[in-house]
Backbone as numpy.savetxt, mean C-alpha at the origin, in Angstrom:
# Nx Ny Nz CAx CAy CAz Cx Cy Cz
-7.66 14.05 13.87 -9.11 14.17 14.04 -9.76 14.43 12.69
-10.82 13.73 12.40 -11.47 13.83 11.12 -12.41 15.04 11.10
-12.03 16.06 10.31 -12.83 17.26 10.27 -13.93 17.24 9.23
-13.82 16.31 8.24 -14.82 16.25 7.17 -15.77 15.10 7.47
-17.08 15.37 7.52 -18.03 14.29 7.79 -18.08 13.30 6.64
-18.18 12.02 6.97 -18.28 10.97 5.97 -19.52 10.13 6.26
-20.13 9.54 5.23 -21.29 8.68 5.46 -20.94 7.54 6.42
-21.86 7.23 7.31 -21.62 6.15 8.28 -21.95 4.81 7.62
-20.99 3.89 7.54 -21.27 2.59 6.93 -22.13 1.73 7.84
-23.13 1.05 7.24 -24.07 0.26 8.04 -24.16 -1.20 7.61
-23.67 -1.52 6.41 -23.71 -2.90 5.93 -22.29 -3.44 5.82
-22.16 -4.74 5.62 -20.83 -5.35 5.49 -20.06 -4.72 4.34
-20.71 -4.57 3.20 -20.02 -3.99 2.04 -19.62 -2.55 2.30
-20.48 -1.80 2.96 -20.16 -0.40 3.25 -19.01 -0.29 4.25
-19.01 -1.16 5.25 -17.92 -1.15 6.22 -16.61 -1.55 5.55
-16.66 -2.53 4.67 -15.45 -2.95 3.96 -14.93 -1.83 3.06
-15.81 -1.13 2.38 -15.39 -0.01 1.54 -14.78 1.11 2.38
-15.35 1.33 3.57 -14.78 2.32 4.50 -13.38 1.88 4.93
-13.24 0.60 5.26 -11.94 0.03 5.65 -10.92 0.20 4.53
-11.34 -0.13 3.32 -10.42 -0.08 2.18 -9.99 1.35 1.88
-10.91 2.31 2.01 -10.55 3.70 1.78 -9.56 4.22 2.82
-9.84 3.92 4.09 -8.92 4.34 5.16 -7.55 3.68 4.98
-7.55 2.41 4.64 -6.31 1.67 4.44 -5.49 2.28 3.31
-6.15 2.64 2.21 -5.45 3.24 1.08 -4.80 4.57 1.49
-5.50 5.35 2.30 -4.92 6.61 2.78 -3.69 6.39 3.64
-3.77 5.40 4.53 -2.62 5.10 5.40 -1.43 4.61 4.59
-1.69 3.79 3.58 -0.60 3.29 2.74 0.08 4.43 1.99
-0.69 5.38 1.52 -0.10 6.55 0.87 0.83 7.29 1.83
0.35 7.49 3.06 1.16 8.23 4.04 2.49 7.54 4.31
2.48 6.22 4.31 3.67 5.46 4.71 4.52 4.99 3.53
4.08 5.30 2.29 4.87 4.87 1.12 5.07 6.04 0.16
4.11 6.28 -0.71 4.31 7.27 -1.77 4.37 8.71 -1.25
3.75 8.98 -0.10 3.77 10.33 0.46 4.50 10.36 1.80
5.49 9.47 1.92 6.16 9.31 3.21 6.96 10.56 3.61
7.49 11.29 2.64 8.27 12.48 2.99 7.38 13.53 3.66
6.19 13.73 3.10 5.25 14.67 3.71 4.83 14.19 5.09
4.56 12.90 5.22 4.17 12.33 6.50 5.28 12.53 7.54
6.51 12.26 7.13 7.66 12.41 8.03 7.75 13.84 8.55
7.57 14.81 7.66 7.68 16.22 8.05 6.56 16.63 9.00
5.38 16.08 8.80 4.24 16.47 9.65 4.32 15.87 11.05
5.12 14.82 11.21 5.25 14.19 12.54 6.39 14.82 13.32
6.30 16.11 13.53 7.34 16.86 14.25 7.33 16.48 15.73
8.44 15.96 16.26 8.48 15.59 17.68 8.27 16.76 18.63
8.44 17.98 18.13 8.25 19.15 18.98 6.77 19.49 19.20
5.90 18.88 18.40 4.47 19.14 18.54 3.88 18.25 19.62
2.61 18.47 19.93 1.92 17.65 20.92 1.66 16.25 20.37
1.01 15.42 21.20 0.69 14.06 20.78 -0.07 14.06 19.45
0.46 13.39 18.46 -0.18 13.34 17.15 -0.61 11.92 16.80
-1.65 11.84 15.98 -2.16 10.56 15.50 -2.19 10.58 13.98
-2.07 9.40 13.37 -2.23 9.26 11.92 -3.62 8.68 11.64
-4.42 9.44 10.91 -5.77 9.01 10.56 -5.83 8.66 9.07
-6.41 7.52 8.75 -6.77 7.20 7.39 -8.23 7.56 7.20
-8.56 8.22 6.10 -9.93 8.67 5.86 -10.59 7.82 4.78
-11.92 7.71 4.82 -12.64 6.85 3.87 -12.45 7.24 2.41
-12.05 8.49 2.14 -11.87 8.94 0.76 -10.45 8.72 0.26
-9.72 7.79 0.90 -8.37 7.38 0.50 -7.33 8.47 0.70
-7.57 9.34 1.68 -6.58 10.34 2.05 -6.17 10.08 3.51
-5.27 10.90 4.02 -4.79 10.72 5.39 -4.52 12.10 5.99
-4.42 12.13 7.30 -4.02 13.36 7.98 -3.35 13.02 9.30
-2.41 13.85 9.67 -1.77 13.78 10.99 -2.38 14.88 11.83
-2.94 14.52 12.97 -3.70 15.49 13.75 -3.67 15.12 15.22
-4.10 16.08 16.04 -4.29 15.81 17.45 -5.49 14.88 17.63
-5.53 14.10 18.69 -6.68 13.23 18.91 -7.93 14.04 19.23
-9.08 13.40 19.07 -10.33 14.08 19.40 -10.39 14.34 20.90
-11.16 15.34 21.29 -11.20 15.74 22.69 -12.31 15.03 23.47
-13.40 14.64 22.77 -14.50 14.03 23.51 -14.13 12.63 24.00
-14.64 12.29 25.16 -14.39 10.97 25.77 -15.74 10.39 26.19
-16.07 9.16 25.75 -15.29 8.38 24.77 -15.44 8.95 23.37
-14.49 8.68 22.48 -14.56 9.23 21.13 -15.65 8.56 20.30
-16.04 9.21 19.22 -17.06 8.65 18.34 -16.59 7.37 17.69
-15.32 7.31 17.32 -14.70 6.12 16.74 -13.46 5.75 17.55
-13.01 4.49 17.47 -11.73 4.15 18.10 -10.62 5.06 17.58
-9.71 5.41 18.45 -8.63 6.32 18.09 -7.36 5.55 17.72
-6.59 6.08 16.75 -5.30 5.45 16.42 -4.26 5.70 17.51
-3.08 5.10 17.33 -2.01 5.22 18.32 -1.66 6.69 18.56
-1.48 7.04 19.81 -1.22 8.42 20.22 0.29 8.67 20.33
0.73 9.84 19.86 2.12 10.25 20.05 3.11 9.61 19.11
2.68 9.29 17.88 3.61 8.65 16.94 4.79 9.55 16.61
4.60 10.87 16.73 5.67 11.80 16.40 6.82 11.76 17.39
6.55 11.38 18.64 7.61 11.39 19.65 8.70 10.36 19.37
8.35 9.27 18.71 9.32 8.20 18.45 10.07 8.40 17.14
9.69 9.42 16.37 10.25 9.54 15.01 11.77 9.62 14.98
12.35 10.48 15.79 13.79 10.70 15.73 14.57 9.76 16.64
13.87 8.93 17.41 14.56 8.01 18.31 14.71 6.62 17.74
14.29 6.40 16.50 14.35 5.08 15.87 14.86 5.22 14.45
15.33 4.11 13.89 15.60 4.08 12.46 14.29 4.35 11.73
14.36 5.08 10.63 13.12 5.46 9.93 12.28 4.24 9.54
12.93 3.21 9.01 12.16 2.03 8.58 11.48 1.35 9.77
12.15 1.35 10.92 11.55 0.75 12.12 10.38 1.59 12.62
10.54 2.90 12.55 9.46 3.79 12.97 8.24 3.63 12.07
8.47 3.60 10.77 7.36 3.42 9.83 6.68 2.08 10.03
7.47 1.04 10.30 6.90 -0.28 10.55 6.03 -0.28 11.80
6.49 0.43 12.83 5.72 0.52 14.07 4.40 1.24 13.83
4.45 2.35 13.11 3.22 3.08 12.79 2.29 2.20 11.96
2.86 1.42 11.05 2.05 0.54 10.20 1.32 -0.51 11.04
2.00 -1.11 12.00 1.38 -2.12 12.87 0.20 -1.52 13.62
0.42 -0.35 14.21 -0.67 0.31 14.94 -1.80 0.72 13.99
-1.46 1.07 12.76 -2.48 1.43 11.78 -3.36 0.23 11.44
-2.74 -0.94 11.29 -3.52 -2.16 11.03 -4.48 -2.45 12.18
-3.99 -2.30 13.40 -4.84 -2.54 14.57 -6.01 -1.56 14.61
-5.72 -0.31 14.28 -6.77 0.71 14.29 -7.81 0.44 13.21
-7.39 0.04 12.03 -8.32 -0.26 10.95 -9.30 -1.37 11.35
-8.77 -2.42 11.96 -9.64 -3.51 12.42 -10.60 -3.02 13.50
-10.09 -2.19 14.41 -10.93 -1.68 15.49 -12.10 -0.86 14.95
-11.82 -0.02 13.96 -12.88 0.81 13.38 -13.90 -0.05 12.66
-13.42 -1.01 11.87 -14.32 -1.86 11.09 -15.26 -2.65 12.01
-14.71 -3.24 13.06 -15.55 -4.07 13.92 -16.33 -3.24 14.94
-15.92 -1.99 15.13 -16.76 -1.06 15.88 -18.07 -0.85 15.14
-17.97 -0.58 13.83 -19.18 -0.43 13.02 -20.01 -1.71 13.04
-19.32 -2.86 12.97 -20.03 -4.13 13.00 -20.81 -4.31 14.29
-20.19 -3.96 15.40 -20.87 -4.08 16.69 -22.00 -3.07 16.82
-21.74 -1.86 16.35 -22.73 -0.79 16.48 -24.01 -1.10 15.72
-23.85 -1.73 14.56 -25.02 -2.00 13.72 -25.44 -3.47 13.74
-25.02 -4.17 14.77 -25.55 -5.49 15.06 -25.19 -6.58 14.07
-23.95 -6.61 13.57 -23.56 -7.68 12.67 -23.59 -9.01 13.42
-24.16 -10.01 12.81 -24.17 -11.35 13.39 -22.91 -12.11 13.04
-22.87 -13.37 13.46 -21.68 -14.20 13.25 -21.33 -14.31 11.78
-22.32 -14.53 10.94 -22.08 -14.69 9.50 -21.55 -13.40 8.89
-22.13 -12.27 9.28 -21.69 -10.98 8.75 -20.28 -10.64 9.22
-19.99 -10.93 10.50 -18.64 -10.65 11.00 -17.61 -11.52 10.28
-17.96 -12.77 10.06 -17.03 -13.67 9.38 -16.78 -13.21 7.95
-17.83 -12.80 7.26 -17.68 -12.32 5.89 -16.83 -11.07 5.84
-17.06 -10.15 6.78 -16.28 -8.91 6.83 -14.80 -9.23 7.05
-14.52 -10.13 7.99 -13.12 -10.47 8.25 -12.47 -11.13 7.05
-13.19 -12.00 6.36 -12.63 -12.66 5.18 -12.30 -11.65 4.09
-13.18 -10.67 3.91 -12.91 -9.63 2.91 -11.68 -8.83 3.28
-11.56 -8.48 4.56 -10.39 -7.74 5.03 -9.13 -8.58 4.92
-9.25 -9.85 5.26 -8.09 -10.73 5.30 -7.54 -11.04 3.92
-8.33 -10.82 2.89 -7.86 -11.03 1.53 -6.89 -9.93 1.08
-6.88 -8.82 1.79 -5.97 -7.72 1.47 -4.69 -7.84 2.29
-3.54 -7.49 1.71 -2.32 -7.44 2.53 -2.44 -6.33 3.57
-1.80 -6.52 4.71 -1.86 -5.51 5.75 -1.00 -4.30 5.38
-1.24 -3.20 6.05 -0.41 -2.02 5.86 1.04 -2.35 6.21
1.23 -3.10 7.28 2.58 -3.50 7.71 3.28 -4.30 6.61
2.57 -5.24 6.00 3.17 -6.06 4.95 3.61 -5.21 3.76
2.82 -4.23 3.41 3.16 -3.37 2.28 4.33 -2.45 2.62
4.30 -1.86 3.81 5.36 -0.92 4.20 6.71 -1.63 4.33
6.69 -2.84 4.87 7.95 -3.57 5.08 8.37 -4.39 3.88
7.51 -4.46 2.86 7.85 -5.25 1.69 7.66 -6.74 1.87
6.89 -7.14 2.88 6.66 -8.55 3.14 5.52 -9.14 2.33
4.87 -8.31 1.50 3.88 -8.84 0.59 4.61 -9.69 -0.43
3.98 -10.78 -0.88 4.61 -11.63 -1.88 4.93 -10.82 -3.10
6.20 -10.69 -3.40 6.65 -9.88 -4.52 7.31 -10.76 -5.57
7.32 -10.32 -6.82 7.97 -11.10 -7.88 9.46 -11.16 -7.65
10.05 -12.32 -7.91 11.49 -12.51 -7.77 12.05 -13.02 -9.09
13.30 -12.63 -9.38 13.94 -13.12 -10.59 14.21 -14.61 -10.45
13.92 -15.38 -11.49 14.19 -16.80 -11.47 15.63 -17.05 -11.89
16.24 -18.10 -11.36 17.58 -18.48 -11.78 17.52 -19.06 -13.18
18.68 -19.12 -13.85 18.71 -19.69 -15.18 18.30 -18.70 -16.25
18.57 -17.41 -16.02 18.34 -16.42 -17.07 16.95 -15.85 -17.10
16.17 -16.02 -16.03 14.81 -15.48 -16.01 14.80 -14.11 -15.38
15.45 -13.14 -16.02 15.41 -11.77 -15.54 14.11 -11.11 -15.96
13.64 -10.13 -15.17 12.31 -9.55 -15.40 12.38 -8.40 -16.39
11.93 -8.65 -17.61 11.81 -7.62 -18.62 10.54 -7.87 -19.39
9.97 -6.81 -20.00 8.64 -6.93 -20.58 8.60 -6.38 -21.99
7.62 -6.79 -22.73 7.34 -6.24 -24.05 6.10 -5.38 -23.96
6.23 -4.10 -24.25 5.09 -3.19 -24.11 4.05 -3.42 -25.19
4.48 -3.91 -26.37 3.55 -4.07 -27.47 2.59 -5.23 -27.25
3.11 -6.35 -26.70 2.26 -7.54 -26.55 1.59 -7.60 -25.21
2.18 -6.98 -24.17 1.61 -7.06 -22.83 1.92 -8.38 -22.16
2.67 -9.28 -22.81 3.04 -10.57 -22.25 4.45 -10.50 -21.72
4.79 -11.43 -20.83 6.12 -11.45 -20.25 7.11 -12.03 -21.25
8.22 -11.35 -21.45 9.31 -11.91 -22.23 10.57 -11.75 -21.43
11.37 -12.80 -21.33 12.56 -12.78 -20.49 13.75 -12.30 -21.32
14.42 -11.26 -20.90 15.56 -10.74 -21.63 16.53 -10.14 -20.65
17.79 -10.52 -20.76 18.78 -10.06 -19.80 19.35 -8.70 -20.18
19.07 -8.23 -21.41 19.68 -6.99 -21.86 18.95 -5.75 -21.38
17.66 -5.87 -21.05 16.86 -4.70 -20.66 16.93 -4.50 -19.16
17.10 -3.26 -18.66 17.14 -3.02 -17.21 15.83 -3.43 -16.59
15.90 -4.15 -15.46 14.67 -4.57 -14.82 13.98 -3.38 -14.19
12.68 -3.29 -14.38 11.91 -2.29 -13.67 11.60 -1.03 -14.44
12.27 -0.76 -15.56 12.03 0.50 -16.24 11.22 0.26 -17.51
10.19 1.10 -17.72 9.36 1.07 -18.91 8.66 -0.28 -19.08
8.21 -0.84 -17.98 7.58 -2.14 -18.04 6.10 -2.03 -17.76
5.31 -2.76 -18.54 3.88 -2.67 -18.36 3.31 -3.80 -17.54
3.98 -4.94 -17.50 3.42 -6.08 -16.79 4.43 -6.63 -15.81
4.08 -6.81 -14.52 5.00 -7.35 -13.53 5.37 -8.78 -13.86
6.55 -9.25 -13.37 6.97 -10.62 -13.65 6.14 -11.62 -12.89
6.17 -12.84 -13.37 5.47 -13.94 -12.71 6.49 -14.98 -12.31
6.19 -15.76 -11.30 7.11 -16.76 -10.78 6.90 -18.11 -11.47
6.82 -18.10 -12.80 6.64 -19.31 -13.57 7.56 -19.27 -14.78
7.86 -20.42 -15.34 8.71 -20.50 -16.51 7.92 -20.16 -17.77
8.65 -19.87 -18.86 8.02 -19.41 -20.08 7.14 -20.45 -20.74
7.33 -21.71 -20.39 6.55 -22.76 -21.01 5.09 -22.75 -20.59
4.75 -21.98 -19.57 3.37 -21.89 -19.11 2.52 -21.24 -20.18
1.31 -21.71 -20.37 0.41 -21.17 -21.39 0.00 -19.74 -21.04
-0.38 -18.97 -22.08 -0.77 -17.57 -21.88 -1.90 -17.43 -20.89
-2.87 -18.34 -20.95 -4.01 -18.24 -20.05 -3.58 -18.41 -18.60
-2.66 -19.33 -18.36 -2.19 -19.54 -17.00 -1.38 -18.36 -16.52
-0.62 -17.74 -17.46 0.18 -16.58 -17.08 -0.71 -15.43 -16.63
-1.83 -15.22 -17.33 -2.73 -14.14 -16.95 -3.27 -14.34 -15.56
-3.57 -15.60 -15.19 -4.08 -15.87 -13.84 -3.01 -15.61 -12.80
-1.76 -16.00 -13.11 -0.69 -15.87 -12.13 -0.33 -14.42 -11.87
-0.56 -13.54 -12.88 -0.22 -12.13 -12.68 -1.04 -11.50 -11.57
-2.18 -12.09 -11.26 -3.01 -11.54 -10.22 -2.39 -11.61 -8.84
-1.31 -12.46 -8.69 -0.67 -12.59 -7.38 0.26 -11.42 -7.10
0.62 -10.63 -8.12 1.50 -9.50 -7.92 0.71 -8.32 -7.38
1.22 -7.71 -6.32 0.51 -6.62 -5.65 1.29 -5.32 -5.76
0.58 -4.23 -5.92 1.20 -2.91 -5.99 1.79 -2.54 -4.64
3.04 -2.05 -4.63 3.70 -1.67 -3.40 3.12 -0.42 -2.76
2.28 0.31 -3.49 1.67 1.53 -2.94 0.27 1.28 -2.42
-0.60 0.72 -3.27 -2.00 0.55 -2.86 -2.34 -0.87 -2.44
-1.48 -1.85 -2.79 -1.73 -3.23 -2.39 -2.71 -3.98 -3.26
-3.20 -3.35 -4.33 -4.15 -4.02 -5.20 -3.43 -4.93 -6.19
-4.19 -5.86 -6.77 -3.63 -6.84 -7.68 -3.31 -6.25 -9.04
-2.52 -7.00 -9.80 -2.20 -6.65 -11.18 -3.43 -6.82 -12.06
-3.60 -5.94 -13.02 -4.65 -6.06 -14.03 -4.04 -5.84 -15.41
-4.53 -6.57 -16.39 -3.91 -6.56 -17.72 -3.91 -5.19 -18.38
-4.88 -4.34 -18.05 -5.00 -3.07 -18.75 -4.31 -1.93 -18.01
-3.45 -2.25 -17.04 -2.80 -1.20 -16.25 -1.30 -1.18 -16.49
-0.73 0.02 -16.47 0.72 0.19 -16.61 1.39 0.05 -15.24
2.44 -0.74 -15.19 3.19 -0.98 -13.95 4.65 -0.62 -14.16
5.34 -0.34 -13.06 6.77 -0.07 -13.11 7.42 -0.63 -11.86
8.64 -1.10 -11.99 9.35 -1.74 -10.86 10.48 -0.85 -10.39
10.63 -0.73 -9.08 11.73 0.05 -8.49 13.02 -0.75 -8.59
14.08 -0.13 -9.09 15.36 -0.81 -9.22 16.08 -0.99 -7.89
15.62 -0.30 -6.85 16.27 -0.39 -5.54 15.64 -1.49 -4.68
14.33 -1.36 -4.42 13.64 -2.33 -3.55 12.97 -3.46 -4.34
12.92 -3.31 -5.67 12.35 -4.31 -6.57 10.87 -4.56 -6.32
10.18 -3.58 -5.78 8.73 -3.68 -5.63 8.06 -3.07 -6.87
6.89 -3.61 -7.19 6.14 -3.14 -8.35 5.05 -2.16 -7.94
4.79 -1.19 -8.81 3.80 -0.15 -8.52 2.94 0.11 -9.75
1.65 0.42 -9.51 0.84 0.99 -10.58 1.47 2.31 -11.00
1.54 2.57 -12.30 2.06 3.85 -12.74 1.29 5.01 -12.14
-0.05 4.85 -12.04 -0.88 5.94 -11.52 -0.60 6.20 -10.04
-0.18 5.16 -9.30 0.08 5.33 -7.87 1.36 6.12 -7.61
2.32 6.03 -8.51 3.59 6.74 -8.34 3.75 7.86 -9.37
2.64 8.16 -10.08 2.60 9.28 -11.02 3.64 9.15 -12.13
3.74 7.93 -12.67 4.62 7.67 -13.80 3.76 7.16 -14.96
3.84 7.81 -16.10 3.11 7.39 -17.28 4.03 6.57 -18.18
3.48 5.78 -19.11 4.33 5.05 -20.05 5.27 5.97 -20.82
4.78 7.15 -21.19 5.63 8.09 -21.93 6.80 8.57 -21.07
6.51 8.86 -19.80 7.58 9.31 -18.90 8.58 8.19 -18.64
8.08 6.95 -18.56 8.95 5.81 -18.28 9.95 5.58 -19.40
9.60 5.99 -20.62 10.51 5.82 -21.75 11.84 6.53 -21.52
11.85 7.56 -20.70 13.05 8.37 -20.50 13.74 8.08 -19.17
13.28 7.06 -18.44 13.87 6.72 -17.15 14.84 5.56 -17.33
16.10 5.77 -16.97 17.09 4.71 -17.08 17.07 3.81 -15.85
16.92 4.40 -14.69 16.84 3.63 -13.45 15.76 4.26 -12.58
14.70 3.49 -12.30 13.58 4.04 -11.55 13.72 3.76 -10.05
13.47 4.79 -9.24 13.43 4.65 -7.79 12.06 5.08 -7.32
11.41 4.26 -6.53 10.09 4.59 -6.03 10.18 5.75 -5.03
9.08 6.40 -4.70 9.12 7.53 -3.77 9.77 7.20 -2.43
9.48 5.99 -1.92 10.04 5.61 -0.63 11.56 5.50 -0.69
12.09 4.85 -1.72 13.54 4.69 -1.85 14.21 6.02 -2.15
13.58 6.87 -2.92 14.14 8.19 -3.22 14.24 9.04 -1.96
13.21 8.95 -1.11 13.20 9.72 0.13 14.28 9.24 1.08
14.40 7.91 1.21 15.41 7.36 2.12 16.81 7.79 1.69
17.07 7.74 0.41 18.40 8.09 -0.07 18.71 9.56 0.17
17.69 10.40 -0.01 17.88 11.84 0.18 18.13 12.20 1.63
17.56 11.40 2.57 17.65 11.74 3.97 18.89 11.19 4.64
19.58 10.25 3.97 20.78 9.65 4.57 21.89 10.69 4.68
């Protein structure tokens, strides 16, 4: 249940920003902050729901008591299934329900404030341009892959351009995610292609001025700021594991 009041979105852009904030909070719960989320979903507690909030945070709470609720409610009782499923399957299930809830909330606002056909279509297109929570949690977002023929993913921090080198460990101390093109591609084309790489935590695109790091276990790329890794800290990491992979290994 959302205890902090938030501005009510009334336009397409405002509804989309509300959607994006809630989505970012849910992604945090199911990826970078998954250990905390797992602990809060105690099966011994009553029916719990996962809420994404517009300020990019999340909370696990009991559902609201008023009927009908002010906003559509997320899936009820997610904590009961936690220990009866494989963790990855449970997280995937929560992610699917989270995607459904996000759409329900967005189009609830659209209906409430009289969005017409054009406005609804624009809102859906904006939402559809983002990967779903399920895609990010399961790793089904298009991710960079090593090319055959010696195209291992390694980077030069000084130039910010991709350089292929088999001697450097993939994923550590890297500023730019790999691209699925050969080295003969021009620099300008490479910059455009980097936009297809998405952060495994927040789902946003690559940007030239941002530090990125790749997990050596799941091979997903992350903004350094999303996983709290700075370039200086990365210099001392021999093998990087993202929060999700670190949690899974610790719990086995």
